[in-house]
mmCIF file with all atom_site columns, C-alpha atoms in Angstrom:
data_model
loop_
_atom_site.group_PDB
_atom_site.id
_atom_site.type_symbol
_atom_site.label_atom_id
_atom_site.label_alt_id
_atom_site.label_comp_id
_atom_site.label_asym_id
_atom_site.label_entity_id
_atom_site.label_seq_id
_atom_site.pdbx_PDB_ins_code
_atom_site.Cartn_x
_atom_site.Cartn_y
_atom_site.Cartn_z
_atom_site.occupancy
_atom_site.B_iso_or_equiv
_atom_site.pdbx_formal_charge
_atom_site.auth_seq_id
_atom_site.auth_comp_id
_atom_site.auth_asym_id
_atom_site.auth_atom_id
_atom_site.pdbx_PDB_model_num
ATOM 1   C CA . UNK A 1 1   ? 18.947  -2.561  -10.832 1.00 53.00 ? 132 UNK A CA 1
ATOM 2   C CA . UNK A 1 2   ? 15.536  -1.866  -8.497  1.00 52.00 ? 133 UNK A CA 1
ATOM 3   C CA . UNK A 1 3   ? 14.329  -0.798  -11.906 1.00 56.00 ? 134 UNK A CA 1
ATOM 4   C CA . UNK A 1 4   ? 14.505  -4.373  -13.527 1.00 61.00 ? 135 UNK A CA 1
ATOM 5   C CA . UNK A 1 5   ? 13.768  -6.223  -10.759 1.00 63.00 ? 136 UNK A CA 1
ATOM 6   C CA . UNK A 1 6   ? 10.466  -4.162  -10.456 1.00 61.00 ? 137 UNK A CA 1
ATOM 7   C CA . UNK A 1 7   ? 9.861   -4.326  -13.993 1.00 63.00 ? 138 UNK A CA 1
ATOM 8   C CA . UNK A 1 8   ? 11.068  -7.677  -14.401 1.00 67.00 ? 139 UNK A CA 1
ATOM 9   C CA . UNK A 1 9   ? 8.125   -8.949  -11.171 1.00 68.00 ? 140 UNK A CA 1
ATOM 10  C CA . UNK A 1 10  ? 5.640   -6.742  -12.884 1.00 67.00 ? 141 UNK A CA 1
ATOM 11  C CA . UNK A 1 11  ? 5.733   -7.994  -16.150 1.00 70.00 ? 142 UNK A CA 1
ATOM 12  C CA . UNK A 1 12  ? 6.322   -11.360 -14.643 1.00 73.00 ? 143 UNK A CA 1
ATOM 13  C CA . UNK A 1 13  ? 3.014   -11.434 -12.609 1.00 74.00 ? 144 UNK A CA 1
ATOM 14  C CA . UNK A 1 14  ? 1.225   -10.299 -15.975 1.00 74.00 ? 145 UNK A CA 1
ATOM 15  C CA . UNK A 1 15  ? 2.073   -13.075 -17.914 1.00 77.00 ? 146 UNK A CA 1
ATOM 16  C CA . UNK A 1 16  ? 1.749   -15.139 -15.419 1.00 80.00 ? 147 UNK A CA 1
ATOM 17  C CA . UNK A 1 17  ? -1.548  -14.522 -14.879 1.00 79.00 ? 148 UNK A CA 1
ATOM 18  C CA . UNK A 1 18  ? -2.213  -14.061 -18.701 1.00 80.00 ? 149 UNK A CA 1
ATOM 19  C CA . UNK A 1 19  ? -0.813  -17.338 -19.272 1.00 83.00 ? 150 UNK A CA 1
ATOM 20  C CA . UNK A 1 20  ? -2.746  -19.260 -16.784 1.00 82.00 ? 151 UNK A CA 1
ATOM 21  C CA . UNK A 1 21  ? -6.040  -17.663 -18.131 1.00 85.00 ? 152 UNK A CA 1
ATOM 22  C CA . UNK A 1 22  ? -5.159  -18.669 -21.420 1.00 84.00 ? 153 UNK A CA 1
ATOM 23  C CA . UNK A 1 23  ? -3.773  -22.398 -20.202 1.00 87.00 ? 154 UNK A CA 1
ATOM 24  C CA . UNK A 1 24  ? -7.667  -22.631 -19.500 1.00 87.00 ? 155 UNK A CA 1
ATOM 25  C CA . UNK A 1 25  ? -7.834  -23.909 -23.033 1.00 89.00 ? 156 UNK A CA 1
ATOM 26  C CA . UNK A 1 26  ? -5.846  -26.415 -22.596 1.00 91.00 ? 157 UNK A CA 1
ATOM 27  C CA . UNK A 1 27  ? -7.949  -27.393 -19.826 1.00 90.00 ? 158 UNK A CA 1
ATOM 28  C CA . UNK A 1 28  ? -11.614 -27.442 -21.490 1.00 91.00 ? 159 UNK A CA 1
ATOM 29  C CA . UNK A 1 29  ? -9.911  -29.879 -24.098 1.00 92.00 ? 160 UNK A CA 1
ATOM 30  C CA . UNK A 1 30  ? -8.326  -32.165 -21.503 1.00 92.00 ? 161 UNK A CA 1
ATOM 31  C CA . UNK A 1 31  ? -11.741 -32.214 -20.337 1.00 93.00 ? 162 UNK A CA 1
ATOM 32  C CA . UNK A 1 32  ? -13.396 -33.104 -23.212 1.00 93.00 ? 163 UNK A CA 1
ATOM 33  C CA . UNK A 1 33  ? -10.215 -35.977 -23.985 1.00 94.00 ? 164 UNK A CA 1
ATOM 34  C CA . UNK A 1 34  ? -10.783 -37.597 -20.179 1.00 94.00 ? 165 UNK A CA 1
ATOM 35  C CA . UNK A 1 35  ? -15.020 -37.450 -21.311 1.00 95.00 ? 166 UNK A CA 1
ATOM 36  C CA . UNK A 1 36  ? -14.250 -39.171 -24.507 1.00 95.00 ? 167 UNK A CA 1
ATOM 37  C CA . UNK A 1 37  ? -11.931 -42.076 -22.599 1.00 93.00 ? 168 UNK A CA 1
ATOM 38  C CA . UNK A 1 38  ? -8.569  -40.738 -24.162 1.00 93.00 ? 169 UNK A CA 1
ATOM 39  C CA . UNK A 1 39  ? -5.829  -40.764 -21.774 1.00 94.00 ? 170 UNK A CA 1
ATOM 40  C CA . UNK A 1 40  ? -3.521  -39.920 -24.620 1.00 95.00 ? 171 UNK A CA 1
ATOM 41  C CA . UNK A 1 41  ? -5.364  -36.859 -24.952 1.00 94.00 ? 172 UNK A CA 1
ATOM 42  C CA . UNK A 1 42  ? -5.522  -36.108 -21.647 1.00 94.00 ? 173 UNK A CA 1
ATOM 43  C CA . UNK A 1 43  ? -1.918  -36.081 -21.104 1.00 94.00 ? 174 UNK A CA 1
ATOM 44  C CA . UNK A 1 44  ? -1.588  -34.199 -24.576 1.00 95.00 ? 175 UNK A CA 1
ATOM 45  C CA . UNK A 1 45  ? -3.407  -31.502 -23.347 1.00 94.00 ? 176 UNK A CA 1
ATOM 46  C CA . UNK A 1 46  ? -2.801  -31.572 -19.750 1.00 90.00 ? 177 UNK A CA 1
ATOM 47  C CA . UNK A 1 47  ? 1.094   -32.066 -19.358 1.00 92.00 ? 178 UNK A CA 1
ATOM 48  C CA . UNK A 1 48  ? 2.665   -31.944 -23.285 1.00 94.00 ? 179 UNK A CA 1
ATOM 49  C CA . UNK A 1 49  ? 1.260   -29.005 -24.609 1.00 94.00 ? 180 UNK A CA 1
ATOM 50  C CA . UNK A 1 50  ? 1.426   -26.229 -21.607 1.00 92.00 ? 181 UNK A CA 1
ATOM 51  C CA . UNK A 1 51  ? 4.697   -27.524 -20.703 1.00 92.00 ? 182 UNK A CA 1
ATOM 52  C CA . UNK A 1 52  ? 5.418   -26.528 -24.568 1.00 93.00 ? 183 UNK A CA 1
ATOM 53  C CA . UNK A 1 53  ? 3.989   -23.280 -24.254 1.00 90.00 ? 184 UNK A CA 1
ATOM 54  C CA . UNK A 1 54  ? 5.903   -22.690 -20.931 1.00 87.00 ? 185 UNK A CA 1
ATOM 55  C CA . UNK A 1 55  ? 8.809   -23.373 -22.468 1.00 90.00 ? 186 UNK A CA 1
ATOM 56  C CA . UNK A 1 56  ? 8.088   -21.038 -25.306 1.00 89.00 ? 187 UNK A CA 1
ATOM 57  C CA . UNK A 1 57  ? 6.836   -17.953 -23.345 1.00 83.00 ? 188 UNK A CA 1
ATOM 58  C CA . UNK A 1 58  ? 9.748   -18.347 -21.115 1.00 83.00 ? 189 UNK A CA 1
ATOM 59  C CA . UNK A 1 59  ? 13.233  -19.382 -22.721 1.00 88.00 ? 190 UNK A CA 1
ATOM 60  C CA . UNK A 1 60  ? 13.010  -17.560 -26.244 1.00 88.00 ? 191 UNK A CA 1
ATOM 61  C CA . UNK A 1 61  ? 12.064  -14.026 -24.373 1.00 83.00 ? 192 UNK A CA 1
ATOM 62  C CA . UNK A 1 62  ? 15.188  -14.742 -22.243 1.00 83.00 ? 193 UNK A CA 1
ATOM 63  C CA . UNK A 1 63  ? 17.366  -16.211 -25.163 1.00 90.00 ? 194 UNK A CA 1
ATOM 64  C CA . UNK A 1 64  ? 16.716  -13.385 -27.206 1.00 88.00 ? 195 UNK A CA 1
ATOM 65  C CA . UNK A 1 65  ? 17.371  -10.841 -24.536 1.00 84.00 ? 196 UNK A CA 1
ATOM 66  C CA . UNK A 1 66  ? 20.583  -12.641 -23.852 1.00 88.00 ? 197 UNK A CA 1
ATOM 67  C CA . UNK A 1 67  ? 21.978  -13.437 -27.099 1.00 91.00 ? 198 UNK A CA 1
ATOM 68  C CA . UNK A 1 68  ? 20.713  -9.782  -28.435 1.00 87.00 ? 199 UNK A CA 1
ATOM 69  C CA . UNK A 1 69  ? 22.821  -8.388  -25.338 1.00 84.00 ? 200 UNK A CA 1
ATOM 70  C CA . UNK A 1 70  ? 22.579  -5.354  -22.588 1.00 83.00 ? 201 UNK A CA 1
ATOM 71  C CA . UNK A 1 71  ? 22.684  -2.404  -25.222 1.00 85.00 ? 202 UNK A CA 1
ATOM 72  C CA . UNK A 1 72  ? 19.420  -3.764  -27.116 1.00 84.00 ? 203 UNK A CA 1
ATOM 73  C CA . UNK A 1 73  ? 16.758  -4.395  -23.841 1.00 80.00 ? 204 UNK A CA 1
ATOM 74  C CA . UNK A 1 74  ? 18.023  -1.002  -22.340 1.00 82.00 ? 205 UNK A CA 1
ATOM 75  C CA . UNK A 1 75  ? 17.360  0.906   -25.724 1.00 85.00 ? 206 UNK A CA 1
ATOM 76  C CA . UNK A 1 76  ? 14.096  -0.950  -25.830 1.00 81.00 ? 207 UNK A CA 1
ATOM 77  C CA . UNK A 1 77  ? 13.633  -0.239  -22.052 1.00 78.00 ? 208 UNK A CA 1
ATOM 78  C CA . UNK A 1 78  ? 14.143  3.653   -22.487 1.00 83.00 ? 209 UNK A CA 1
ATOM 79  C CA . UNK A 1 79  ? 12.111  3.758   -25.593 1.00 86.00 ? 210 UNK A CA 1
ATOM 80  C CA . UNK A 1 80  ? 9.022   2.465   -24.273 1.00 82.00 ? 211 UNK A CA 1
ATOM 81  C CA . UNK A 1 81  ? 6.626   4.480   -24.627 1.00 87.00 ? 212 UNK A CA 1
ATOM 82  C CA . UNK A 1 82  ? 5.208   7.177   -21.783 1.00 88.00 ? 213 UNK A CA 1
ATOM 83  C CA . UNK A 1 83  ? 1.909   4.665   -20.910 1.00 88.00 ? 214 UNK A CA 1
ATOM 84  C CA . UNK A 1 84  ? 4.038   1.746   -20.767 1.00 81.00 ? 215 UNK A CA 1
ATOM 85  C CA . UNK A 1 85  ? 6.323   3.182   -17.617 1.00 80.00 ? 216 UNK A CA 1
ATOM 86  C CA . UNK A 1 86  ? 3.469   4.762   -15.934 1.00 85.00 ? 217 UNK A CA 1
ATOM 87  C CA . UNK A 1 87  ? 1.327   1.363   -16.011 1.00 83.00 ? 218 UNK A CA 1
ATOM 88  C CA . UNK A 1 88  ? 4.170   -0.469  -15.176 1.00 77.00 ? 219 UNK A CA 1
ATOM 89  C CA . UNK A 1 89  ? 4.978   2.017   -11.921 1.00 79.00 ? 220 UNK A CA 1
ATOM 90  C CA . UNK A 1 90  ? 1.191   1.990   -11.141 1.00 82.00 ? 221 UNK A CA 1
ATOM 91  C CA . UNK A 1 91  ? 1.515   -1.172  -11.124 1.00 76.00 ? 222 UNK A CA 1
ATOM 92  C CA . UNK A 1 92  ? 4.592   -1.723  -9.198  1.00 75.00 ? 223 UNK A CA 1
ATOM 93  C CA . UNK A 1 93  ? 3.270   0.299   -5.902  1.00 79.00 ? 224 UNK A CA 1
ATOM 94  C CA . UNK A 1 94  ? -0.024  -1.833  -6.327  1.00 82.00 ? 225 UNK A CA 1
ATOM 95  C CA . UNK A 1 95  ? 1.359   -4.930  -5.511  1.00 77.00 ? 226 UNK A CA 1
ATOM 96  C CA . UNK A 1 96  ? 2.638   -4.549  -2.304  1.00 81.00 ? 227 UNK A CA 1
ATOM 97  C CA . UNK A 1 97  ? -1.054  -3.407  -1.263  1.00 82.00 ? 228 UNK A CA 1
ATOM 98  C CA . UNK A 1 98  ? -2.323  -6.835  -3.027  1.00 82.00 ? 229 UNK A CA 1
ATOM 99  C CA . UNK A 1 99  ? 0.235   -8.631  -1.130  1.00 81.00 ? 230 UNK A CA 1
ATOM 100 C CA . UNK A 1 100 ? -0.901  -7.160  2.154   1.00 82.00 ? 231 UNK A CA 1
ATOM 101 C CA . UNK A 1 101 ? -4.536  -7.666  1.330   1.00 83.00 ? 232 UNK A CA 1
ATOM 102 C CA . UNK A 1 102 ? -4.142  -11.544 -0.109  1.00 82.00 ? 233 UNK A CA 1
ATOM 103 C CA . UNK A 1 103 ? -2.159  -12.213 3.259   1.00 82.00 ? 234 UNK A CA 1
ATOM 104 C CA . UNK A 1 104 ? -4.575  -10.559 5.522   1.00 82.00 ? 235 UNK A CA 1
ATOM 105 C CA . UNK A 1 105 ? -7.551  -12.516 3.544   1.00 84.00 ? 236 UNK A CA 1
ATOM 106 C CA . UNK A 1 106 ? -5.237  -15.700 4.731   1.00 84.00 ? 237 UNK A CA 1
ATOM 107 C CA . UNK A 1 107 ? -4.459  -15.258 8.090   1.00 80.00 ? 238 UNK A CA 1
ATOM 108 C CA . UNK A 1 108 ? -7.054  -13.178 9.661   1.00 82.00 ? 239 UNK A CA 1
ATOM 109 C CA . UNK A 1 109 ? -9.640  -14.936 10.494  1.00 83.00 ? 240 UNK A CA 1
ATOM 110 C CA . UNK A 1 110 ? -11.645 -12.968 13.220  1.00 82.00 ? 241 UNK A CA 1
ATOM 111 C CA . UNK A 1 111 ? -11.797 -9.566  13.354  1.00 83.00 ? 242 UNK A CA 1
ATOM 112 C CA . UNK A 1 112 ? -9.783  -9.499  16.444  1.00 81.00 ? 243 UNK A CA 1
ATOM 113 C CA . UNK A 1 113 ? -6.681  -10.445 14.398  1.00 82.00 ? 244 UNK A CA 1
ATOM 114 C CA . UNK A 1 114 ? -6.708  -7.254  12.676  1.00 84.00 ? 245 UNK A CA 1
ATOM 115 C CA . UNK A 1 115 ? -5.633  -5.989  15.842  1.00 87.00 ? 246 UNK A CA 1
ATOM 116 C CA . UNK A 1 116 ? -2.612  -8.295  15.840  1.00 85.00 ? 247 UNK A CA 1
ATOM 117 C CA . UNK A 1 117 ? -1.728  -8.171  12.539  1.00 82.00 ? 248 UNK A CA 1
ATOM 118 C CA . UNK A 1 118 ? -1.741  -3.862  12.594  1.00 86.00 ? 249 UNK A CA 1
ATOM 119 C CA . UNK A 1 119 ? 0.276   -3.738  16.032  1.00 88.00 ? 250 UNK A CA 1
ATOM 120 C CA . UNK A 1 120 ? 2.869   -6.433  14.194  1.00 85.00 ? 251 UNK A CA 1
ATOM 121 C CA . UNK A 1 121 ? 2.881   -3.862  11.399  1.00 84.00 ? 252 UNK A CA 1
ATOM 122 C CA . UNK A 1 122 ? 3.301   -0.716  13.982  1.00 88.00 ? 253 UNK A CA 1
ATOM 123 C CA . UNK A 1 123 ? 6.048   -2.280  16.155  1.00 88.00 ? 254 UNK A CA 1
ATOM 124 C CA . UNK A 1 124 ? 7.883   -2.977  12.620  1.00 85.00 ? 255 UNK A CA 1
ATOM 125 C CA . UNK A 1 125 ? 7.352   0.382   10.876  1.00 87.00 ? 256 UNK A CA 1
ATOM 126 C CA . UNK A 1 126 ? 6.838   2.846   13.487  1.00 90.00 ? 257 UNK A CA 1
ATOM 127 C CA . UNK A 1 127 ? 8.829   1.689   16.642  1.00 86.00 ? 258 UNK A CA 1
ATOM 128 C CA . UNK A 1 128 ? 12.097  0.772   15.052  1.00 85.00 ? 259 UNK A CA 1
ATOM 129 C CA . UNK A 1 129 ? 12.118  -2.993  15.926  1.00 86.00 ? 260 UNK A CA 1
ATOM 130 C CA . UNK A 1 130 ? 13.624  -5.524  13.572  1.00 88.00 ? 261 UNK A CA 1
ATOM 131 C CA . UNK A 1 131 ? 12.134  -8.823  12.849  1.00 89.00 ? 262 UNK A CA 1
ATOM 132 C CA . UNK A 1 132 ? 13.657  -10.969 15.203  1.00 92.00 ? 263 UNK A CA 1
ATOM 133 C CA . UNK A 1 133 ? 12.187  -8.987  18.106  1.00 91.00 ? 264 UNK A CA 1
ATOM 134 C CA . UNK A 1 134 ? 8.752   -8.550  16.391  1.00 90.00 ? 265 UNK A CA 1
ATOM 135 C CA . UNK A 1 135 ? 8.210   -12.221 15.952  1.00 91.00 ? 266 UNK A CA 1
ATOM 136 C CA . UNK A 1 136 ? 9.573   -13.233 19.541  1.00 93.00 ? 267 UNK A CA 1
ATOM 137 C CA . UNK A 1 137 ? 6.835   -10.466 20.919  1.00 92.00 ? 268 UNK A CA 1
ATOM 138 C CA . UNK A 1 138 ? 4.098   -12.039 17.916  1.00 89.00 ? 269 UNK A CA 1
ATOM 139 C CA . UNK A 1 139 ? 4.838   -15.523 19.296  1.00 92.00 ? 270 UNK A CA 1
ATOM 140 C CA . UNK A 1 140 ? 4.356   -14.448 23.384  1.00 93.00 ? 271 UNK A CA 1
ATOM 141 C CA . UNK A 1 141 ? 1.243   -12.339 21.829  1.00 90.00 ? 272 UNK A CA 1
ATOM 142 C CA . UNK A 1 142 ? -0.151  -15.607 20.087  1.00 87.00 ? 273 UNK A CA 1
ATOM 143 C CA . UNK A 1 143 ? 0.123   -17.810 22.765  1.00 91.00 ? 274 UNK A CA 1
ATOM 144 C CA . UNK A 1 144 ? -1.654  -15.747 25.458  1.00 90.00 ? 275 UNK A CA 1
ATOM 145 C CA . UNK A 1 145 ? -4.461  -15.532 22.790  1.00 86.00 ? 276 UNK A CA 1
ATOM 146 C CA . UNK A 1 146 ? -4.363  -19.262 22.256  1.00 88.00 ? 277 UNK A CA 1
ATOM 147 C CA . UNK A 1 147 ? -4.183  -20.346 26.101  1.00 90.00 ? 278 UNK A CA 1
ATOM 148 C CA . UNK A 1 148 ? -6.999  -17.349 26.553  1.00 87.00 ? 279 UNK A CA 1
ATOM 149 C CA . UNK A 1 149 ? -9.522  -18.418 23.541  1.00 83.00 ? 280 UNK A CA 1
ATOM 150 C CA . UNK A 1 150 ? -8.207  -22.408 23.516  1.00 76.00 ? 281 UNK A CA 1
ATOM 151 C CA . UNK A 1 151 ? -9.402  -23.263 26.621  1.00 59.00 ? 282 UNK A CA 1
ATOM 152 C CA . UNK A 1 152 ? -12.911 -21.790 26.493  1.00 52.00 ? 283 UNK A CA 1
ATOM 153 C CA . UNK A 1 153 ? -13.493 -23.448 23.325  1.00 51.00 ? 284 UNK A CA 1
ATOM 154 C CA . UNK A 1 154 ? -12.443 -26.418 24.373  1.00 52.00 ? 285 UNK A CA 1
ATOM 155 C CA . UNK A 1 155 ? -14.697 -26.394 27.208  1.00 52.00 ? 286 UNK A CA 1
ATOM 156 C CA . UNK A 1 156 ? -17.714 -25.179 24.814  1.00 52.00 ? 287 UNK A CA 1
ATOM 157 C CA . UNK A 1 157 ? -19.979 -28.001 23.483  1.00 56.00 ? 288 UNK A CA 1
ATOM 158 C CA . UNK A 1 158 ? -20.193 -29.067 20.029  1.00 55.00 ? 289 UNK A CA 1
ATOM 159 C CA . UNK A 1 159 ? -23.487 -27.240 18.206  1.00 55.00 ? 290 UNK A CA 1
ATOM 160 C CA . UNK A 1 160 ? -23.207 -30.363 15.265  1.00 54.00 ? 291 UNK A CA 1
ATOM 161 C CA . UNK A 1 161 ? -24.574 -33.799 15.914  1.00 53.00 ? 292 UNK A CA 1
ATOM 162 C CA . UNK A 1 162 ? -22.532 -36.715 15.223  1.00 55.00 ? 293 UNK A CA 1
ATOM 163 C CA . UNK A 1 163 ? -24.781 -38.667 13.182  1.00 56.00 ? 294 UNK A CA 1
ATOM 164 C CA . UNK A 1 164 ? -24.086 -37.282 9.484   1.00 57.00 ? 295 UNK A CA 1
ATOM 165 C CA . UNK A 1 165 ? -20.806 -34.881 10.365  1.00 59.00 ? 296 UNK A CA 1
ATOM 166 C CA . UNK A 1 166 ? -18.456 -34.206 7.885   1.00 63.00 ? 297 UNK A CA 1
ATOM 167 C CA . UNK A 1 167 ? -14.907 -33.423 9.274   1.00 56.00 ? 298 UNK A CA 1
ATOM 168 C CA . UNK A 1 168 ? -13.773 -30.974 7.653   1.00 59.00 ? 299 UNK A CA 1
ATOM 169 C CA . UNK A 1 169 ? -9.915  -29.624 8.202   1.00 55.00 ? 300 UNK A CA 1
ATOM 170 C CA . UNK A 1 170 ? -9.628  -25.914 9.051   1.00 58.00 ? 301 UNK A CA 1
ATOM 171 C CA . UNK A 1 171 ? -6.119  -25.918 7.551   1.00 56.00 ? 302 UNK A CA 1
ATOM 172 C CA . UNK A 1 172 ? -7.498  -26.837 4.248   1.00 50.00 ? 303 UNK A CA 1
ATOM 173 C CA . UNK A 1 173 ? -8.519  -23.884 2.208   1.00 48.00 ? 304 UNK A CA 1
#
């Protein structure tokens, strides 16, 4: 069972990503449709024809390997070839590591925070603690830092002028 389910998220996040790079089609020629004045087209090739494709790429896989039964996908599973298994474990112990990296890329926004993030990390891995006691002790850590660096930045002036400022919102990417 942890077999398919990392087989099952590693091909998953392949196609995924293969399908969305090819869905860029799709794009370019809803482009070209909204250029030309052609909502028809647009929706054609915005909303008709990936939801099309989606439906292809992910119900006849599924039907087949359903209808075709347990037997067939494992004696397709165990004869894949050598390079297929070893890309597809290579694979699987990447992804945690993106994960990591993508979330740290998201929520670390100083280089202070490393410092948080790591200790949340060690107090999970290293000193036995579950989650409920790591996020209490993350939430007491997070306010001190926000009452500590919140109030001095409050009090700091603003460097940008008010004529000609653009608000922008920090929560937006």
């Amino acid at each position: 069972m942890t077999l398919a389910v990392l087989v099952g998220n590693t091909f998953g996040l392949v196609f995924y990503n293969l399908r969305m790079a090819g869905y860029s089609v799709f794009n370019n020629k809803a482009l070209e449709a909204a250029q030309a004045g052609s909502t028809k087209g647009v929706t054609l090739w915005h909303l008709v024809i990936p939801q099309i494709c989606t439906f292809l790429l992910r119900f006849v896989p599924v039907f087949v390997a359903i209808i075709a039964g347990e037997g067939v996908v494992n004696d397709i599973a165990n004869n894949a070839p050598e390079i297929v298994t070893h890309t597809i474990s290579v694979l699987g112990g990447i992804l945690p590591a993106l994960g990591i990296g993508m979330l740290m890329n998201i929520v670390v926004k100083e280089k202070i925070q490393l410092v948080f993030f790591f200790l949340g990390f060690a107090l999970f891995a290293f000193a036995g603690l579950g989650t409920i006691p790591v996020v209490f002790i993350a939430a007491t850590v997070a306010y001190i830092y926000f009452l500590a660096t919140g109030k001095a930045a409050a009090a700091a002036p603003a460097a940008t002028s008010s004529e000609n400022a653009i608000y922008e919102d920090p929560d937006l990417f």
